[in-house]
Amino acid sequence: MSTRIEFFWDVVSPYAYLASTQIDLLAEEFDAEVQWRPFLLGGVFKATGNSAPLNVKAKGKAMLTDLKRWATLYDVPMQFPKSFPSNSVSAMRAAIVADQAGLGQEFANALFTAHWERDQDIGQADVIAAAANKVGLDADKLAAEIQTAEIKQQLIDNTAEAVERGAFGTPTFFVGDDMFWGNDRLALLAEHLEQLS
Amino acid sequence: MSTRIEFFWDVVSPYAYLASTQIDLLAEEFDAEVQWRPFLLGGVFKATGNSAPLNVKAKGKAMLTDLKRWATLYDVPMQFPKSFPSNSVSAMRAAIVADQAGLGQEFANALFTAHWERDQDIGQADVIAAAANKVGLDADKLAAEIQTAEIKQQLIDNTAEAVERGAFGTPTFFVGDDMFWGNDRLALLAEHLEQLS
């Protein structure tokens, strides 16, 4: 039985995007499976008192350089969206629907690509609809489903579960009870998987 | 001419300790020189509005696990000091004196070892004196020098310079104008040195 890595992600986070480009490669290396779990970063911040790095001016400035360095290191395209920070609530509700349809990873990648490679505002309904079409989901049906109480509640539940288990940001990875926070902890996650194998 | 890496450090930071155990190895690999530059983390936080990760409860809890993982990865001893967070003002003033005497690196390592390996409170005068003795500085003379206006001002100047150049925490490394923040950015620093060489 292969090891399961849970990946709690919100498309609004640049570091979650960076991690999203690497996690499958890492999982493959260690014969692990990735479970892509949508949650809401805003909810996590509210519950934990944590806040975005951009809230400290010098940190925000350094972050832009830092992101470019990681993108270069990973050799992945990246541009900082003009719409940042977008409201990701609808997008992440849509990710819940996609997850339940067994298309969680595909939809996540479609959202990340739209936002962090093509500078599209994932707060906009048409951008979410395009991501749905890309992975073969009915966009009109999706738009209706994200308004249902059940989908709204599932996103709240995922967020509450992550916080309960110790999360305070994204990307957050769990291997059982062992939590790894940040794109910059993928090396430690790899080390952990190495020891399990 | 070898590349110069400036390392702004404050002994109070666990991540600065971790980085202090690796920076010489990294410098050696790329034929670079490390300039150990004492500054005051408290002053940096005050100037930038940044704050310690322990201020977010969930982040603080995760940090303790994170520190253990890095120490294991680096194969270095580490224990979280009971006195944390110590007041590092006197220790960092003493580091200025040691720096001016050409013993900056040796004294830094003596302080880091006392605090992060042996659980000694670097806020205490006798711990600072022991570090001074270890590197061959006259402890009594040092105790007098850290009370002088010149030494106090030099620590303030180092801190202000780092903030002016973009620093908001420690460990912070500069290669010319290129800043790298965090023990977890040593890999990016290495990448940068690789490209320079």
mmCIF file of N, CA, C and O in Angstrom, chain B residues 88-174:
data_model
loop_
_atom_site.group_PDB
_atom_site.id
_atom_site.type_symbol
_atom_site.label_atom_id
_atom_site.label_comp_id
_atom_site.label_asym_id
_atom_site.label_seq_id
_atom_site.Cartn_x
_atom_site.Cartn_y
_atom_site.Cartn_z
ATOM 1 N N SER B 88 18.895 39.401 23.910
ATOM 2 C CA SER B 88 20.202 39.185 23.272
ATOM 3 C C SER B 88 21.006 40.475 23.080
ATOM 4 O O SER B 88 22.041 40.454 22.427
ATOM 5 N N VAL B 89 20.526 41.578 23.668
ATOM 6 C CA VAL B 89 21.200 42.867 23.420
ATOM 7 C C VAL B 89 22.665 42.850 23.849
ATOM 8 O O VAL B 89 23.564 43.187 23.068
ATOM 9 N N SER B 90 22.945 42.414 25.088
ATOM 10 C CA SER B 90 24.338 42.402 25.558
ATOM 11 C C SER B 90 25.182 41.437 24.741
ATOM 12 O O SER B 90 26.326 41.747 24.378
ATOM 13 N N ALA B 91 24.617 40.272 24.453
ATOM 14 C CA ALA B 91 25.365 39.270 23.677
ATOM 15 C C ALA B 91 25.731 39.811 22.298
ATOM 16 O O ALA B 91 26.850 39.611 21.813
ATOM 17 N N MET B 92 24.796 40.524 21.671
ATOM 18 C CA MET B 92 25.061 41.019 20.318
ATOM 19 C C MET B 92 25.990 42.235 20.344
ATOM 20 O O MET B 92 26.756 42.454 19.400
ATOM 21 N N ARG B 93 25.941 43.012 21.431
ATOM 22 C CA ARG B 93 26.952 44.075 21.585
ATOM 23 C C ARG B 93 28.339 43.442 21.729
ATOM 24 O O ARG B 93 29.317 43.906 21.148
ATOM 25 N N ALA B 94 28.385 42.365 22.507
ATOM 26 C CA ALA B 94 29.665 41.669 22.675
ATOM 27 C C ALA B 94 30.160 41.129 21.327
ATOM 28 O O ALA B 94 31.361 41.119 21.042
ATOM 29 N N ALA B 95 29.210 40.701 20.491
ATOM 30 C CA ALA B 95 29.580 40.187 19.170
ATOM 31 C C ALA B 95 30.195 41.281 18.296
ATOM 32 O O ALA B 95 31.045 41.005 17.456
ATOM 33 N N ILE B 96 29.735 42.517 18.509
ATOM 34 C CA ILE B 96 30.334 43.656 17.792
ATOM 35 C C ILE B 96 31.802 43.818 18.206
ATOM 36 O O ILE B 96 32.691 43.980 17.355
ATOM 37 N N VAL B 97 32.047 43.734 19.509
ATOM 38 C CA VAL B 97 33.424 43.846 20.015
ATOM 39 C C VAL B 97 34.291 42.730 19.421
ATOM 40 O O VAL B 97 35.406 42.971 18.943
ATOM 41 N N ALA B 98 33.757 41.512 19.447
ATOM 42 C CA ALA B 98 34.504 40.363 18.917
ATOM 43 C C ALA B 98 34.781 40.551 17.427
ATOM 44 O O ALA B 98 35.877 40.250 16.934
ATOM 45 N N ASP B 99 33.801 41.080 16.724
ATOM 46 C CA ASP B 99 33.938 41.322 15.286
ATOM 47 C C ASP B 99 35.074 42.300 15.020
ATOM 48 O O ASP B 99 35.919 42.070 14.141
ATOM 49 N N GLN B 100 35.101 43.370 15.806
ATOM 50 C CA GLN B 100 36.142 44.379 15.624
ATOM 51 C C GLN B 100 37.524 43.827 15.971
ATOM 52 O O GLN B 100 38.542 44.326 15.484
ATOM 53 N N ALA B 101 37.545 42.781 16.800
ATOM 54 C CA ALA B 101 38.815 42.155 17.177
ATOM 55 C C ALA B 101 39.191 41.041 16.190
ATOM 56 O O ALA B 101 40.164 40.310 16.403
ATOM 57 N N GLY B 102 38.382 40.877 15.137
ATOM 58 C CA GLY B 102 38.681 39.838 14.144
ATOM 59 C C GLY B 102 38.282 38.440 14.591
ATOM 60 O O GLY B 102 38.722 37.440 14.030
ATOM 61 N N LEU B 103 37.420 38.380 15.616
ATOM 62 C CA LEU B 103 36.995 37.072 16.136
ATOM 63 C C LEU B 103 35.484 36.887 16.011
ATOM 64 O O LEU B 103 34.862 36.169 16.793
ATOM 65 N N GLY B 104 34.902 37.549 15.023
ATOM 66 C CA GLY B 104 33.450 37.550 14.859
ATOM 67 C C GLY B 104 32.858 36.164 14.692
ATOM 68 O O GLY B 104 31.883 35.811 15.363
ATOM 69 N N GLN B 105 33.432 35.380 13.803
ATOM 70 C CA GLN B 105 32.885 34.054 13.543
ATOM 71 C C GLN B 105 33.050 33.138 14.757
ATOM 72 O O GLN B 105 32.117 32.429 15.146
ATOM 73 N N GLU B 106 34.239 33.166 15.346
ATOM 74 C CA GLU B 106 34.511 32.297 16.491
ATOM 75 C C GLU B 106 33.557 32.618 17.649
ATOM 76 O O GLU B 106 33.028 31.710 18.292
ATOM 77 N N PHE B 107 33.359 33.898 17.892
ATOM 78 C CA PHE B 107 32.490 34.295 18.996
ATOM 79 C C PHE B 107 31.032 33.944 18.694
ATOM 80 O O PHE B 107 30.295 33.481 19.574
ATOM 81 N N ALA B 108 30.623 34.142 17.451
ATOM 82 C CA ALA B 108 29.260 33.759 17.056
ATOM 83 C C ALA B 108 29.041 32.279 17.334
ATOM 84 O O ALA B 108 28.034 31.879 17.934
ATOM 85 N N ASN B 109 29.973 31.457 16.910
ATOM 86 C CA ASN B 109 29.818 30.016 17.128
ATOM 87 C C ASN B 109 29.806 29.667 18.614
ATOM 88 O O ASN B 109 29.064 28.772 19.030
ATOM 89 N N ALA B 110 30.611 30.381 19.403
ATOM 90 C CA ALA B 110 30.615 30.131 20.855
ATOM 91 C C ALA B 110 29.250 30.474 21.463
ATOM 92 O O ALA B 110 28.722 29.733 22.305
ATOM 93 N N LEU B 111 28.660 31.588 21.020
ATOM 94 C CA LEU B 111 27.330 31.978 21.522
ATOM 95 C C LEU B 111 26.247 30.993 21.070
ATOM 96 O O LEU B 111 25.407 30.560 21.870
ATOM 97 N N PHE B 112 26.254 30.663 19.783
ATOM 98 C CA PHE B 112 25.242 29.734 19.261
ATOM 99 C C PHE B 112 25.320 28.386 19.977
ATOM 100 O O PHE B 112 24.295 27.790 20.311
ATOM 101 N N THR B 113 26.527 27.913 20.191
ATOM 102 C CA THR B 113 26.715 26.628 20.868
ATOM 103 C C THR B 113 26.178 26.681 22.292
ATOM 104 O O THR B 113 25.458 25.778 22.739
ATOM 105 N N ALA B 114 26.528 27.750 23.011
ATOM 106 C CA ALA B 114 26.070 27.878 24.399
ATOM 107 C C ALA B 114 24.538 27.871 24.463
ATOM 108 O O ALA B 114 23.935 27.173 25.289
ATOM 109 N N HIS B 115 23.921 28.624 23.555
ATOM 110 C CA HIS B 115 22.474 28.811 23.636
ATOM 111 C C HIS B 115 21.698 27.633 23.064
ATOM 112 O O HIS B 115 20.730 27.168 23.686
ATOM 113 N N TRP B 116 22.072 27.147 21.899
ATOM 114 C CA TRP B 116 21.246 26.177 21.167
ATOM 115 C C TRP B 116 21.709 24.734 21.293
ATOM 116 O O TRP B 116 20.990 23.817 20.906
ATOM 117 N N GLU B 117 22.892 24.552 21.855
ATOM 118 C CA GLU B 117 23.327 23.168 22.088
ATOM 119 C C GLU B 117 23.348 22.845 23.575
ATOM 120 O O GLU B 117 23.086 21.731 23.980
ATOM 121 N N ARG B 118 23.687 23.868 24.389
ATOM 122 C CA ARG B 118 23.876 23.604 25.825
ATOM 123 C C ARG B 118 22.845 24.269 26.712
ATOM 124 O O ARG B 118 23.002 24.292 27.930
ATOM 125 N N ASP B 119 21.806 24.851 26.105
ATOM 126 C CA ASP B 119 20.716 25.421 26.885
ATOM 127 C C ASP B 119 21.186 26.467 27.886
ATOM 128 O O ASP B 119 20.706 26.531 29.010
ATOM 129 N N GLN B 120 22.155 27.295 27.495
ATOM 130 C CA GLN B 120 22.604 28.366 28.384
ATOM 131 C C GLN B 120 21.922 29.665 27.952
ATOM 132 O O GLN B 120 21.714 29.898 26.759
ATOM 133 N N ASP B 121 21.594 30.485 28.930
ATOM 134 C CA ASP B 121 20.865 31.733 28.671
ATOM 135 C C ASP B 121 21.853 32.821 28.244
ATOM 136 O O ASP B 121 22.589 33.345 29.092
ATOM 137 N N ILE B 122 21.840 33.169 26.954
ATOM 138 C CA ILE B 122 22.802 34.171 26.462
ATOM 139 C C ILE B 122 22.418 35.592 26.899
ATOM 140 O O ILE B 122 23.100 36.548 26.546
ATOM 141 N N GLY B 123 21.361 35.706 27.697
ATOM 142 C CA GLY B 123 21.044 36.981 28.326
ATOM 143 C C GLY B 123 21.868 37.199 29.603
ATOM 144 O O GLY B 123 21.876 38.303 30.158
ATOM 145 N N GLN B 124 22.562 36.143 30.058
ATOM 146 C CA GLN B 124 23.329 36.210 31.308
ATOM 147 C C GLN B 124 24.782 36.603 31.057
ATOM 148 O O GLN B 124 25.434 36.052 30.153
ATOM 149 N N ALA B 125 25.298 37.502 31.902
ATOM 150 C CA ALA B 125 26.666 38.013 31.735
ATOM 151 C C ALA B 125 27.713 36.907 31.812
ATOM 152 O O ALA B 125 28.713 36.930 31.082
ATOM 153 N N ASP B 126 27.489 35.906 32.677
ATOM 154 C CA ASP B 126 28.519 34.865 32.818
ATOM 155 C C ASP B 126 28.603 33.975 31.576
ATOM 156 O O ASP B 126 29.661 33.443 31.249
ATOM 157 N N VAL B 127 27.478 33.810 30.881
ATOM 158 C CA VAL B 127 27.482 33.015 29.641
ATOM 159 C C VAL B 127 28.244 33.758 28.542
ATOM 160 O O VAL B 127 29.037 33.162 27.796
ATOM 161 N N ILE B 128 28.026 35.057 28.488
ATOM 162 C CA ILE B 128 28.759 35.882 27.520
ATOM 163 C C ILE B 128 30.259 35.870 27.853
ATOM 164 O O ILE B 128 31.109 35.735 26.957
ATOM 165 N N ALA B 129 30.563 35.970 29.136
ATOM 166 C CA ALA B 129 31.973 35.953 29.569
ATOM 167 C C ALA B 129 32.638 34.630 29.191
ATOM 168 O O ALA B 129 33.793 34.608 28.736
ATOM 169 N N ALA B 130 31.920 33.526 29.370
ATOM 170 C CA ALA B 130 32.485 32.210 29.033
ATOM 171 C C ALA B 130 32.768 32.112 27.540
ATOM 172 O O ALA B 130 33.793 31.558 27.120
ATOM 173 N N ALA B 131 31.849 32.665 26.736
ATOM 174 C CA ALA B 131 32.057 32.659 25.277
ATOM 175 C C ALA B 131 33.285 33.495 24.917
ATOM 176 O O ALA B 131 34.075 33.117 24.033
ATOM 177 N N ALA B 132 33.444 34.613 25.616
ATOM 178 C CA ALA B 132 34.615 35.476 25.380
ATOM 179 C C ALA B 132 35.908 34.728 25.705
ATOM 180 O O ALA B 132 36.851 34.694 24.906
ATOM 181 N N ASN B 133 35.932 34.097 26.871
ATOM 182 C CA ASN B 133 37.121 33.330 27.270
ATOM 183 C C ASN B 133 37.453 32.246 26.254
ATOM 184 O O ASN B 133 38.622 32.023 25.923
ATOM 185 N N LYS B 134 36.415 31.603 25.760
ATOM 186 C CA LYS B 134 36.602 30.492 24.821
ATOM 187 C C LYS B 134 37.356 30.923 23.559
ATOM 188 O O LYS B 134 38.145 30.158 23.002
ATOM 189 N N VAL B 135 37.093 32.160 23.121
ATOM 190 C CA VAL B 135 37.730 32.603 21.874
ATOM 191 C C VAL B 135 38.960 33.475 22.139
ATOM 192 O O VAL B 135 39.543 34.029 21.206
ATOM 193 N N GLY B 136 39.313 33.610 23.421
ATOM 194 C CA GLY B 136 40.539 34.346 23.736
ATOM 195 C C GLY B 136 40.362 35.841 23.924
ATOM 196 O O GLY B 136 41.323 36.603 23.826
ATOM 197 N N LEU B 137 39.131 36.270 24.203
ATOM 198 C CA LEU B 137 38.896 37.682 24.518
ATOM 199 C C LEU B 137 38.909 37.860 26.034
ATOM 200 O O LEU B 137 38.454 36.972 26.762
ATOM 201 N N ASP B 138 39.364 38.991 26.478
ATOM 202 C CA ASP B 138 39.371 39.293 27.908
ATOM 203 C C ASP B 138 37.943 39.623 28.343
ATOM 204 O O ASP B 138 37.373 40.644 27.935
ATOM 205 N N ALA B 139 37.352 38.773 29.157
ATOM 206 C CA ALA B 139 35.931 38.908 29.510
ATOM 207 C C ALA B 139 35.642 40.189 30.288
ATOM 208 O O ALA B 139 34.600 40.823 30.087
ATOM 209 N N ASP B 140 36.546 40.570 31.166
ATOM 210 C CA ASP B 140 36.324 41.790 31.946
ATOM 211 C C ASP B 140 36.357 43.032 31.051
ATOM 212 O O ASP B 140 35.509 43.921 31.161
ATOM 213 N N LYS B 141 37.329 43.031 30.160
ATOM 214 C CA LYS B 141 37.466 44.153 29.231
ATOM 215 C C LYS B 141 36.215 44.223 28.329
ATOM 216 O O LYS B 141 35.666 45.299 28.077
ATOM 217 N N LEU B 142 35.783 43.056 27.884
ATOM 218 C CA LEU B 142 34.591 42.983 27.024
ATOM 219 C C LEU B 142 33.360 43.538 27.731
ATOM 220 O O LEU B 142 32.588 44.316 27.167
ATOM 221 N N ALA B 143 33.204 43.156 29.000
ATOM 222 C CA ALA B 143 32.042 43.604 29.785
ATOM 223 C C ALA B 143 32.002 45.131 29.879
ATOM 224 O O ALA B 143 30.921 45.740 29.894
ATOM 225 N N ALA B 144 33.195 45.745 29.931
ATOM 226 C CA ALA B 144 33.253 47.208 29.984
ATOM 227 C C ALA B 144 32.954 47.808 28.605
ATOM 228 O O ALA B 144 32.210 48.784 28.477
ATOM 229 N N GLU B 145 33.512 47.171 27.576
ATOM 230 C CA GLU B 145 33.368 47.723 26.218
ATOM 231 C C GLU B 145 31.922 47.742 25.731
ATOM 232 O O GLU B 145 31.531 48.641 24.981
ATOM 233 N N ILE B 146 31.138 46.719 26.122
ATOM 234 C CA ILE B 146 29.755 46.687 25.620
ATOM 235 C C ILE B 146 28.880 47.779 26.254
ATOM 236 O O ILE B 146 27.745 47.979 25.844
ATOM 237 N N GLN B 147 29.443 48.474 27.226
ATOM 238 C CA GLN B 147 28.716 49.600 27.819
ATOM 239 C C GLN B 147 29.045 50.920 27.136
ATOM 240 O O GLN B 147 28.448 51.957 27.471
ATOM 241 N N THR B 148 29.972 50.903 26.196
ATOM 242 C CA THR B 148 30.374 52.162 25.566
ATOM 243 C C THR B 148 29.386 52.571 24.468
ATOM 244 O O THR B 148 28.759 51.720 23.823
ATOM 245 N N ALA B 149 29.295 53.878 24.267
ATOM 246 C CA ALA B 149 28.376 54.410 23.261
ATOM 247 C C ALA B 149 28.745 53.928 21.860
ATOM 248 O O ALA B 149 27.879 53.674 21.021
ATOM 249 N N GLU B 150 30.043 53.779 21.618
ATOM 250 C CA GLU B 150 30.487 53.398 20.266
ATOM 251 C C GLU B 150 29.989 51.996 19.904
ATOM 252 O O GLU B 150 29.502 51.767 18.800
ATOM 253 N N ILE B 151 30.120 51.060 20.837
ATOM 254 C CA ILE B 151 29.692 49.675 20.569
ATOM 255 C C ILE B 151 28.167 49.601 20.438
ATOM 256 O O ILE B 151 27.641 48.945 19.540
ATOM 257 N N LYS B 152 27.479 50.296 21.331
ATOM 258 C CA LYS B 152 26.006 50.325 21.250
ATOM 259 C C LYS B 152 25.562 50.855 19.894
ATOM 260 O O LYS B 152 24.658 50.327 19.256
ATOM 261 N N GLN B 153 26.244 51.936 19.458
ATOM 262 C CA GLN B 153 25.858 52.553 18.196
ATOM 263 C C GLN B 153 26.149 51.645 17.009
ATOM 264 O O GLN B 153 25.388 51.594 16.043
ATOM 265 N N GLN B 154 27.254 50.900 17.090
ATOM 266 C CA GLN B 154 27.602 50.032 15.955
ATOM 267 C C GLN B 154 26.548 48.937 15.760
ATOM 268 O O GLN B 154 26.222 48.567 14.630
ATOM 269 N N LEU B 155 26.012 48.440 16.866
ATOM 270 C CA LEU B 155 24.954 47.418 16.746
ATOM 271 C C LEU B 155 23.686 48.021 16.137
ATOM 272 O O LEU B 155 23.042 47.414 15.276
ATOM 273 N N ILE B 156 23.378 49.233 16.572
ATOM 274 C CA ILE B 156 22.229 49.945 15.988
ATOM 275 C C ILE B 156 22.457 50.189 14.495
ATOM 276 O O ILE B 156 21.564 49.978 13.672
ATOM 277 N N ASP B 157 23.681 50.572 14.140
ATOM 278 C CA ASP B 157 23.999 50.850 12.734
ATOM 279 C C ASP B 157 23.899 49.591 11.874
ATOM 280 O O ASP B 157 23.378 49.638 10.758
ATOM 281 N N ASN B 158 24.425 48.490 12.385
ATOM 282 C CA ASN B 158 24.329 47.233 11.621
ATOM 283 C C ASN B 158 22.874 46.865 11.367
ATOM 284 O O ASN B 158 22.501 46.438 10.273
ATOM 285 N N THR B 159 22.057 47.042 12.401
ATOM 286 C CA THR B 159 20.637 46.699 12.305
ATOM 287 C C THR B 159 19.939 47.603 11.289
ATOM 288 O O THR B 159 19.193 47.128 10.420
ATOM 289 N N ALA B 160 20.221 48.899 11.394
ATOM 290 C CA ALA B 160 19.601 49.863 10.473
ATOM 291 C C ALA B 160 20.046 49.592 9.032
ATOM 292 O O ALA B 160 19.242 49.685 8.094
ATOM 293 N N GLU B 161 21.313 49.243 8.865
ATOM 294 C CA GLU B 161 21.815 48.954 7.516
ATOM 295 C C GLU B 161 21.084 47.748 6.911
ATOM 296 O O GLU B 161 20.666 47.773 5.749
ATOM 297 N N ALA B 162 20.925 46.706 7.715
ATOM 298 C CA ALA B 162 20.247 45.501 7.216
ATOM 299 C C ALA B 162 18.807 45.820 6.814
ATOM 300 O O ALA B 162 18.331 45.399 5.755
ATOM 301 N N VAL B 163 18.119 46.579 7.654
ATOM 302 C CA VAL B 163 16.725 46.951 7.366
ATOM 303 C C VAL B 163 16.669 47.796 6.091
ATOM 304 O O VAL B 163 15.828 47.576 5.212
ATOM 305 N N GLU B 164 17.592 48.747 5.993
ATOM 306 C CA GLU B 164 17.666 49.616 4.811
ATOM 307 C C GLU B 164 17.849 48.799 3.533
ATOM 308 O O GLU B 164 17.281 49.107 2.482
ATOM 309 N N ARG B 165 18.599 47.708 3.651
ATOM 310 C CA ARG B 165 18.876 46.860 2.477
ATOM 311 C C ARG B 165 17.777 45.828 2.250
ATOM 312 O O ARG B 165 17.868 45.033 1.317
ATOM 313 N N GLY B 166 16.743 45.812 3.121
ATOM 314 C CA GLY B 166 15.587 44.948 2.861
ATOM 315 C C GLY B 166 15.344 43.832 3.856
ATOM 316 O O GLY B 166 14.373 43.084 3.729
ATOM 317 N N ALA B 167 16.209 43.707 4.859
ATOM 318 C CA ALA B 167 16.050 42.600 5.813
ATOM 319 C C ALA B 167 14.841 42.809 6.721
ATOM 320 O O ALA B 167 14.475 43.946 7.034
ATOM 321 N N PHE B 168 14.216 41.715 7.113
ATOM 322 C CA PHE B 168 13.090 41.775 8.049
ATOM 323 C C PHE B 168 13.147 40.617 9.043
ATOM 324 O O PHE B 168 12.194 40.387 9.790
ATOM 325 N N GLY B 169 14.256 39.884 9.050
ATOM 326 C CA GLY B 169 14.406 38.762 9.979
ATOM 327 C C GLY B 169 15.818 38.232 9.938
ATOM 328 O O GLY B 169 16.701 38.849 9.341
ATOM 329 N N THR B 170 16.021 37.077 10.573
ATOM 330 C CA THR B 170 17.331 36.435 10.566
ATOM 331 C C THR B 170 17.148 34.931 10.506
ATOM 332 O O THR B 170 16.144 34.442 11.045
ATOM 333 N N PRO B 171 18.020 34.182 9.884
ATOM 334 C CA PRO B 171 19.247 34.607 9.205
ATOM 335 C C PRO B 171 18.959 35.309 7.882
ATOM 336 O O PRO B 171 18.110 34.868 7.124
ATOM 337 N N THR B 172 19.686 36.396 7.647
ATOM 338 C CA THR B 172 19.611 37.068 6.352
ATOM 339 C C THR B 172 21.003 37.098 5.730
ATOM 340 O O THR B 172 21.976 37.450 6.392
ATOM 341 N N PHE B 173 21.043 36.705 4.472
ATOM 342 C CA PHE B 173 22.305 36.678 3.731
ATOM 343 C C PHE B 173 22.227 37.653 2.573
ATOM 344 O O PHE B 173 21.199 37.773 1.919
ATOM 345 N N PHE B 174 23.340 38.335 2.354
ATOM 346 C CA PHE B 174 23.456 39.179 1.168
ATOM 347 C C PHE B 174 24.667 38.745 0.344
ATOM 348 O O PHE B 174 25.744 38.498 0.897
#
